[in-house]
XYZ file of C-alpha atoms in Angstrom:
546
model
C -75.836 27.356 -37.313
C -75.105 23.618 -37.438
C -74.112 23.746 -41.108
C -72.026 26.877 -40.517
C -70.076 25.033 -37.815
C -69.411 22.068 -40.092
C -68.376 24.409 -42.922
C -65.915 26.278 -40.685
C -64.469 22.992 -39.445
C -63.981 21.719 -43.004
C -62.340 25.004 -44.050
C -59.938 24.727 -41.108
C -59.327 21.070 -41.871
C -58.361 21.827 -45.472
C -55.390 23.970 -44.431
C -54.273 22.195 -41.234
C -50.656 21.036 -41.802
C -50.620 18.544 -38.921
C -51.806 14.947 -39.598
C -52.694 14.441 -35.915
C -55.025 17.407 -35.550
C -56.445 16.799 -39.041
C -57.400 13.283 -37.984
C -58.889 14.575 -34.726
C -61.000 17.210 -36.476
C -62.060 14.896 -39.305
C -63.270 12.391 -36.716
C -65.397 15.034 -35.000
C -66.887 16.193 -38.322
C -67.630 12.634 -39.451
C -69.245 11.839 -36.102
C -71.281 15.059 -36.195
C -70.041 15.902 -32.691
C -71.429 19.426 -32.660
C -70.681 20.049 -28.973
C -66.972 19.286 -29.418
C -66.835 21.317 -32.634
C -68.599 24.272 -31.012
C -66.034 24.207 -28.194
C -63.111 24.263 -30.646
C -64.667 26.937 -32.872
C -66.225 29.182 -30.199
C -63.724 31.919 -31.022
C -59.976 32.265 -31.358
C -57.304 31.606 -28.747
C -56.498 35.151 -27.694
C -52.982 36.536 -27.922
C -52.294 38.636 -24.829
C -49.479 39.713 -22.559
C -48.703 36.059 -21.804
C -48.659 35.339 -25.561
C -50.739 32.213 -26.203
C -51.524 29.369 -23.857
C -54.145 26.659 -24.123
C -55.035 23.018 -24.536
C -53.519 21.109 -27.447
C -55.976 20.063 -30.138
C -57.613 21.019 -33.424
C -59.365 24.305 -34.152
C -58.855 27.999 -33.409
C -59.555 27.615 -29.659
C -56.690 25.130 -29.204
C -52.911 25.203 -29.421
C -51.883 23.604 -32.715
C -49.607 24.170 -35.685
C -52.186 26.262 -37.573
C -52.602 28.630 -34.616
C -48.825 28.836 -34.093
C -48.128 29.547 -37.776
C -50.635 32.409 -37.674
C -49.111 33.715 -34.450
C -45.622 33.597 -35.952
C -46.811 35.311 -39.147
C -48.455 38.065 -37.109
C -45.321 38.538 -35.000
C -43.203 38.693 -38.148
C -45.528 41.308 -39.685
C -45.358 43.353 -36.467
C -41.547 43.227 -36.415
C -41.333 44.285 -40.068
C -43.740 47.169 -39.377
C -41.421 48.223 -36.546
C -38.520 48.485 -38.997
C -36.956 45.184 -37.903
C -36.952 43.437 -41.304
C -33.860 41.265 -41.526
C -33.507 41.157 -37.740
C -32.786 38.009 -35.765
C -35.521 36.096 -33.925
C -34.238 33.472 -31.485
C -36.544 30.566 -30.618
C -36.487 28.257 -27.607
C -38.764 25.417 -26.576
C -39.452 23.023 -23.715
C -40.089 19.268 -23.824
C -43.895 19.331 -23.988
C -45.936 17.672 -26.688
C -45.590 19.586 -30.001
C -43.049 22.106 -28.631
C -40.338 21.155 -31.143
C -42.898 21.303 -33.999
C -44.081 24.753 -32.935
C -40.485 26.003 -32.710
C -39.692 24.698 -36.181
C -42.841 26.259 -37.656
C -41.921 29.584 -36.076
C -38.419 29.428 -37.562
C -39.861 28.640 -41.005
C -42.350 31.521 -40.861
C -39.694 34.016 -39.710
C -37.360 32.900 -42.480
C -40.126 33.153 -45.067
C -40.913 36.688 -43.877
C -37.363 37.870 -44.445
C -36.226 37.751 -40.829
C -33.334 35.630 -39.584
C -34.209 32.787 -37.240
C -32.067 30.822 -34.808
C -33.396 27.885 -32.779
C -31.847 26.685 -29.529
C -30.255 23.241 -29.944
C -32.680 21.232 -27.774
C -35.321 21.710 -25.074
C -33.771 24.144 -22.562
C -34.939 26.342 -19.682
C -36.848 29.498 -20.563
C -34.179 31.730 -18.916
C -31.633 30.472 -21.467
C -33.876 31.848 -24.228
C -34.373 35.134 -22.345
C -30.582 35.420 -21.993
C -29.969 34.501 -25.653
C -32.090 37.390 -26.969
C -29.746 40.080 -25.676
C -26.611 37.962 -25.971
C -27.231 37.476 -29.704
C -28.643 40.963 -30.353
C -32.004 39.576 -31.479
C -35.000 41.810 -32.229
C -37.365 39.293 -30.614
C -37.535 35.902 -28.982
C -40.142 33.153 -28.775
C -40.315 30.468 -26.101
C -42.646 27.546 -26.758
C -43.768 26.499 -23.272
C -46.793 26.167 -21.034
C -44.579 26.472 -17.944
C -46.310 24.601 -15.073
C -49.678 24.028 -16.775
C -51.173 20.516 -17.095
C -49.690 18.067 -19.664
C -52.452 18.702 -22.220
C -51.450 22.401 -22.563
C -48.825 24.276 -24.507
C -48.040 27.938 -25.020
C -46.178 30.603 -26.935
C -44.345 33.339 -25.028
C -43.001 36.396 -26.902
C -40.114 38.656 -25.931
C -38.885 41.767 -27.714
C -35.281 42.812 -28.232
C -34.800 44.206 -24.723
C -35.100 40.631 -23.445
C -38.372 41.295 -21.605
C -41.779 39.773 -22.286
C -44.206 41.905 -24.270
C -46.476 44.436 -22.567
C -49.194 46.735 -23.955
C -49.477 48.128 -26.546
C -47.197 45.596 -28.288
C -49.474 42.679 -27.358
C -52.546 44.309 -28.939
C -50.569 45.327 -32.039
C -49.249 41.779 -32.477
C -52.764 40.383 -31.913
C -54.101 42.700 -34.648
C -51.355 41.544 -37.004
C -52.243 37.900 -36.252
C -55.918 38.601 -36.984
C -54.913 40.083 -40.357
C -53.106 36.921 -41.493
C -54.851 35.383 -44.523
C -55.111 31.709 -45.486
C -52.141 29.612 -44.337
C -51.193 28.921 -47.954
C -50.278 32.633 -48.209
C -47.738 32.340 -45.362
C -44.314 31.390 -46.837
C -42.744 28.508 -44.910
C -39.483 27.375 -46.477
C -38.013 24.005 -45.506
C -34.593 25.438 -44.659
C -32.827 28.744 -44.130
C -32.715 29.146 -40.378
C -29.894 28.376 -37.979
C -29.920 25.681 -35.317
C -27.611 26.941 -32.604
C -24.923 24.852 -30.940
C -24.074 24.959 -27.262
C -22.300 28.331 -27.441
C -25.279 30.285 -26.089
C -25.871 27.757 -23.306
C -22.170 27.869 -22.425
C -22.296 31.671 -22.283
C -25.375 31.526 -20.045
C -23.704 29.009 -17.731
C -20.524 31.080 -17.624
C -22.602 33.941 -16.263
C -24.618 32.000 -13.686
C -22.003 31.919 -10.937
C -21.523 35.684 -11.150
C -24.647 35.945 -8.981
C -22.576 34.506 -6.120
C -20.184 36.337 -3.837
C -16.471 35.880 -4.476
C -15.098 33.242 -2.144
C -18.474 32.537 -0.552
C -19.082 29.131 1.074
C -20.537 26.504 -1.275
C -21.252 23.635 1.113
C -25.051 23.243 0.983
C -26.211 19.721 0.155
C -29.272 19.702 -2.089
C -31.974 17.365 -3.296
C -33.212 18.547 -6.686
C -36.241 17.794 -8.844
C -36.969 19.069 -12.345
C -40.569 17.778 -12.141
C -40.118 15.990 -15.501
C -39.016 19.290 -17.080
C -35.863 20.591 -18.744
C -33.936 21.877 -15.725
C -31.745 18.949 -14.666
C -28.791 19.221 -17.055
C -28.520 23.015 -16.806
C -28.926 23.237 -13.030
C -26.442 20.457 -12.333
C -23.934 22.093 -14.703
C -24.415 25.452 -12.956
C -23.929 23.869 -9.517
C -20.774 22.087 -10.712
C -19.304 25.299 -12.157
C -19.999 27.118 -8.892
C -18.383 24.410 -6.777
C -21.433 23.177 -4.866
C -21.827 19.483 -4.034
C -23.643 17.688 -6.836
C -27.384 17.724 -6.071
C -29.057 14.409 -5.329
C -31.617 14.032 -8.102
C -35.185 12.847 -7.647
C -34.608 10.050 -10.136
C -38.267 9.520 -11.087
C -38.583 13.172 -12.180
C -35.100 13.996 -13.478
C -35.647 13.473 -17.218
C -38.040 15.450 -19.451
C -41.383 13.699 -19.930
C -44.340 15.559 -21.457
C -46.790 13.195 -19.729
C -45.576 14.335 -16.254
C -46.454 10.857 -14.969
C -45.733 11.297 -11.243
C -47.653 14.536 -10.612
C -51.251 15.685 -11.040
C -50.007 19.188 -11.960
C -46.302 19.853 -12.680
C -46.186 22.829 -10.317
C -44.180 22.691 -7.065
C -46.991 24.642 -5.351
C -49.622 21.977 -6.084
C -50.440 19.325 -3.450
C -48.433 16.133 -3.965
C -45.989 17.551 -6.515
C -43.106 17.490 -4.005
C -43.854 14.118 -2.382
C -41.063 12.264 -4.204
C -38.609 15.043 -3.362
C -39.548 14.806 0.313
C -39.106 11.031 0.218
C -35.662 11.425 -1.387
C -34.694 13.992 1.240
C -35.721 11.700 4.084
C -33.318 9.073 2.678
C -30.389 11.430 2.009
C -30.631 14.169 4.701
C -29.741 17.269 2.609
C -29.725 20.872 3.833
C -32.433 21.972 1.359
C -34.670 20.730 -1.431
C -34.797 22.743 -4.652
C -37.404 22.245 -7.368
C -37.813 23.884 -10.733
C -41.045 23.949 -12.690
C -40.978 22.246 -16.126
C -39.370 25.166 -18.007
C -37.106 25.985 -15.038
C -37.948 29.657 -14.740
C -39.415 29.154 -11.233
C -37.614 27.911 -8.147
C -39.209 26.241 -5.122
C -37.415 25.611 -1.839
C -38.161 23.224 1.026
C -36.368 23.071 4.368
C -36.063 20.591 7.237
C -38.708 21.345 9.871
C -39.137 18.893 12.734
C -42.485 20.462 13.653
C -44.141 19.388 10.400
C -45.512 16.013 9.409
C -42.793 14.303 7.387
C -40.025 16.588 8.617
C -39.903 18.925 5.574
C -41.715 22.148 4.800
C -42.162 24.019 1.553
C -41.282 27.676 1.862
C -43.782 30.071 0.365
C -42.606 32.147 -2.577
C -42.842 35.237 -0.394
C -40.543 33.644 2.193
C -37.911 32.793 -0.425
C -38.316 36.282 -1.895
C -37.570 37.888 1.466
C -34.647 35.526 2.185
C -32.959 36.314 -1.127
C -33.509 40.037 -0.569
C -31.977 39.864 2.916
C -28.999 37.934 1.507
C -28.412 40.502 -1.221
C -28.644 43.341 1.311
C -26.126 41.534 3.502
C -23.798 41.309 0.496
C -24.059 45.067 -0.070
C -26.401 45.127 -3.066
C -27.327 48.504 -4.551
C -30.154 49.456 -6.903
C -33.895 48.917 -6.832
C -35.806 45.980 -5.360
C -39.127 45.332 -7.085
C -42.076 42.975 -6.800
C -45.604 42.630 -8.094
C -48.561 43.907 -6.109
C -49.614 40.353 -5.175
C -46.334 39.697 -3.359
C -45.521 40.366 0.302
C -45.016 43.928 1.498
C -42.032 42.650 3.508
C -39.744 43.329 0.543
C -40.553 47.033 0.768
C -39.638 47.075 4.457
C -36.338 45.282 3.810
C -35.475 47.727 1.014
C -36.462 50.756 3.080
C -34.320 49.716 6.055
C -31.365 49.123 3.710
C -31.838 52.503 2.021
C -32.591 50.904 -1.341
C -35.147 51.867 -3.963
C -38.385 49.890 -4.066
C -41.169 49.567 -6.642
C -44.433 47.668 -6.974
C -45.624 46.569 -10.420
C -48.543 44.717 -11.931
C -48.406 40.921 -11.867
C -45.774 39.312 -14.072
C -42.096 39.650 -14.839
C -42.955 41.506 -18.013
C -43.517 44.436 -15.620
C -40.929 43.688 -12.925
C -38.117 43.372 -15.489
C -38.845 46.859 -16.803
C -38.238 48.643 -13.481
C -35.473 51.189 -13.971
C -32.330 50.386 -12.020
C -33.596 46.929 -11.073
C -31.206 44.910 -8.918
C -33.602 42.229 -7.696
C -37.192 41.346 -8.454
C -39.487 38.613 -7.292
C -43.058 37.398 -7.423
C -44.857 35.191 -4.920
C -45.447 32.478 -7.543
C -41.869 31.221 -7.087
C -40.313 33.652 -9.590
C -37.006 35.423 -8.851
C -34.831 37.667 -11.001
C -31.407 37.809 -9.360
C -29.350 38.788 -12.432
C -31.390 41.407 -14.312
C -28.414 42.415 -16.469
C -28.213 38.855 -17.793
C -31.812 37.605 -17.752
C -34.668 40.109 -17.669
C -37.128 37.518 -16.505
C -37.525 35.045 -13.682
C -34.741 32.483 -13.627
C -35.010 29.286 -11.587
C -31.365 28.324 -12.166
C -29.623 31.431 -10.803
C -32.201 31.707 -8.010
C -31.309 28.131 -6.999
C -27.618 29.046 -6.894
C -28.296 32.067 -4.700
C -30.485 30.170 -2.222
C -27.823 27.451 -2.037
C -25.210 30.121 -1.288
C -27.369 31.634 1.452
C -27.949 28.175 2.950
C -24.172 27.615 2.938
C -23.454 30.988 4.614
C -25.967 30.248 7.360
C -24.750 26.656 7.730
C -21.239 27.872 8.511
C -22.734 29.887 11.381
C -24.782 26.952 12.643
C -27.986 28.576 11.423
C -30.767 27.823 8.911
C -33.142 29.571 6.533
C -35.871 29.293 9.198
C -33.628 31.136 11.663
C -33.225 33.979 9.164
C -36.989 34.123 8.643
C -37.337 34.563 12.435
C -34.815 37.421 12.282
C -36.863 39.130 9.567
C -40.078 38.750 11.602
C -38.434 40.346 14.627
C -37.033 43.193 12.527
C -40.131 43.972 10.450
C -43.116 42.159 11.982
C -44.354 38.716 11.026
C -45.537 38.924 7.404
C -47.665 35.853 6.681
C -49.174 35.216 3.251
C -51.592 32.707 1.798
C -53.682 32.244 -1.315
C -57.267 31.309 -2.032
C -57.168 29.822 -5.525
C -60.205 28.390 -7.299
C -59.792 26.407 -10.540
C -62.950 26.470 -12.687
C -64.309 24.709 -15.753
C -66.720 27.566 -16.516
C -65.049 30.990 -16.805
C -68.333 32.746 -16.009
C -67.780 31.670 -12.385
C -64.776 33.996 -12.268
C -66.620 36.873 -13.958
C -69.553 36.466 -11.562
C -67.256 36.502 -8.523
C -65.515 39.693 -9.689
C -68.874 41.346 -10.411
C -70.224 40.353 -6.997
C -67.193 41.816 -5.210
C -67.352 45.033 -7.237
C -71.043 45.520 -6.513
C -70.868 44.527 -2.831
C -67.324 44.960 -1.496
C -66.833 43.425 1.968
C -66.829 45.841 4.920
C -64.701 43.501 7.040
C -62.817 40.193 6.675
C -61.963 37.974 9.661
C -63.194 40.789 11.863
C -60.673 43.250 10.419
C -62.263 46.434 8.999
C -61.664 47.108 5.293
C -60.127 50.590 5.345
C -59.968 51.016 1.548
C -61.121 49.158 -1.565
C -59.523 49.781 -4.966
C -60.778 48.659 -8.355
C -57.486 48.141 -10.192
C -59.252 48.163 -13.568
C -59.366 51.957 -13.263
C -55.566 52.265 -13.110
C -53.655 54.833 -11.082
C -50.587 57.045 -11.253
C -48.522 54.065 -10.109
C -50.143 51.209 -12.029
C -51.731 50.671 -15.466
C -55.282 49.267 -15.452
C -55.685 45.550 -14.752
C -58.637 43.341 -13.862
C -58.279 43.148 -10.100
C -59.457 44.371 -6.718
C -57.307 45.412 -3.745
C -58.527 45.700 -0.164
C -56.503 47.249 2.640
C -57.497 46.153 6.125
C -56.171 46.990 9.558
C -53.036 44.821 9.581
C -53.821 42.964 6.374
C -54.145 43.203 2.597
C -56.123 41.243 -0.015
C -55.877 41.240 -3.815
C -58.347 39.371 -6.051
C -57.655 38.768 -9.758
C -58.330 36.260 -12.527
C -55.216 34.298 -13.508
C -53.679 35.375 -16.803
C -52.532 31.859 -17.726
C -54.975 29.367 -16.178
C -58.746 29.103 -15.573
C -58.375 30.233 -11.958
C -59.570 32.991 -9.659
C -56.685 33.948 -7.389
C -56.942 35.779 -4.074
C -53.682 36.856 -2.442
C -53.784 37.410 1.311
C -51.265 38.990 3.673
C -51.406 39.726 7.393
C -48.762 41.530 9.443
C -48.509 40.715 13.155
C -46.140 42.811 15.314
C -43.527 40.781 17.230
C -41.535 42.286 20.107
C -39.389 39.275 21.024
C -38.532 35.766 19.887
C -40.764 34.378 22.638
C -43.767 35.930 20.896
C -43.141 34.255 17.535
C -45.186 31.069 18.134
C -48.228 33.063 19.280
C -47.799 35.504 16.371
C -47.778 32.610 13.914
C -50.932 31.157 15.449
C -52.626 34.547 15.234
C -51.537 34.963 11.600
C -52.892 31.513 10.655
C -56.180 32.281 12.399
C -56.530 35.596 10.550
C -55.617 34.113 7.159
C -58.129 31.298 7.607
C -60.799 33.807 8.572
C -60.056 36.078 5.627
C -60.228 33.096 3.251
C -63.574 31.997 4.663
C -65.156 35.457 4.583
C -63.744 36.346 1.156
C -65.028 33.092 -0.363
C -68.480 33.877 1.010
C -68.390 37.460 -0.325
C -67.277 36.279 -3.777
C -69.750 33.409 -3.891
C -67.026 30.809 -4.456
């Protein structure tokens, strides 16, 4: 076993094209560090519906140039098998470690396989790549990004020619093609032959961004903005300037791309501490709202002034922003279908129903939401919003930021705020309060054990609320394909438990609905909702053994 591990490491080392990972792996072999080698060679980083995502490093269980070249070769073989030989593949990348290298390797492999490749001119937001696919008539797109994962990670997201991320069975077929790739020396990788795009695609994307706004709408909202060391600053500020909004005040320490993400523990606006510098900037400059993008700018976070909170600013939950944008679009006379994933608040369905609009629930991820027929607006609680599905069939943190700034401006002209509109929605539809129990693990068996425990002994009640039905989502239904998850309906509440598809986390999504008859009842309803959510979290953690 020991010798087999060393042999596999040396075989991998012999074909690794990257001096950095070669040196890393050679050091482990020379030191006889069998534990580290076993970790890197325990299997292969699996290609799934999120593409690839993992920690940077040497070996088949890490993100590195060898893994990316194989992934690109498999994707190329899949596209050729689909009759797309000679088609265009457009490639984007963020500013993380190795992203530019992975993009270049992908372009070389596509070119060597007889496809045409075009690479975006520099690190740009993921929605620019999603837009470019359809704008350029590409047969596929690749975005090199790990979104809001820790600095040590990178990833590889694949889109097909409709501009949406891959879903089954394409993911399994691409994975099989990757597995069939032979030695790297058999994968042609020319030094030239692909196109590096200029700013034309970015200009076309920006020209479209302000079409999400109403003609002649107010554009007065003053904004503090943070890119969280990602790639959003230049594109968002250009979009705001085109639309006629005041220039956002930038969180200077986080405005420029930096793959080390030095000011945050995790570059995710939802993580504790990530927004502290934005709050500090807002306290100095007194804006109407704070807007944050995640590092690849496909997500949009919003914070609002709130005198009742410590520090005077409050982050809105993704479900709150999702409902606000929906209400704004309804007010502007939107038609079509509103859609969300099953882990998002049921309030969207109530807003759509009252407005006489279509409504659909999908599995988690914009790869599903973007495929809803007749989609006008889609959102997911994890800060993802699709407000221009004809332009970008994915979540887009730039256009979502424009739309929330427009809504803030409309309300401001009436002497009102986003919090006032949330009160209106609670009075119209009941107070929908959501929360999440999220457990990050080092050992993935913790997640498997929790799911097994809940399947074998589903809770009969949570926070004193009876569980009226329990669904094992792995069985699928007429409405939803199978997925690893559990859904519990309670009297006045709902819980969904699922392993994260992109991080080593178990995620539990909680929602309670408290009826509200008048504005006077709102404070008590909020207290009741908090009490119920806390109780559900406590009881669910006990039932899952986490």
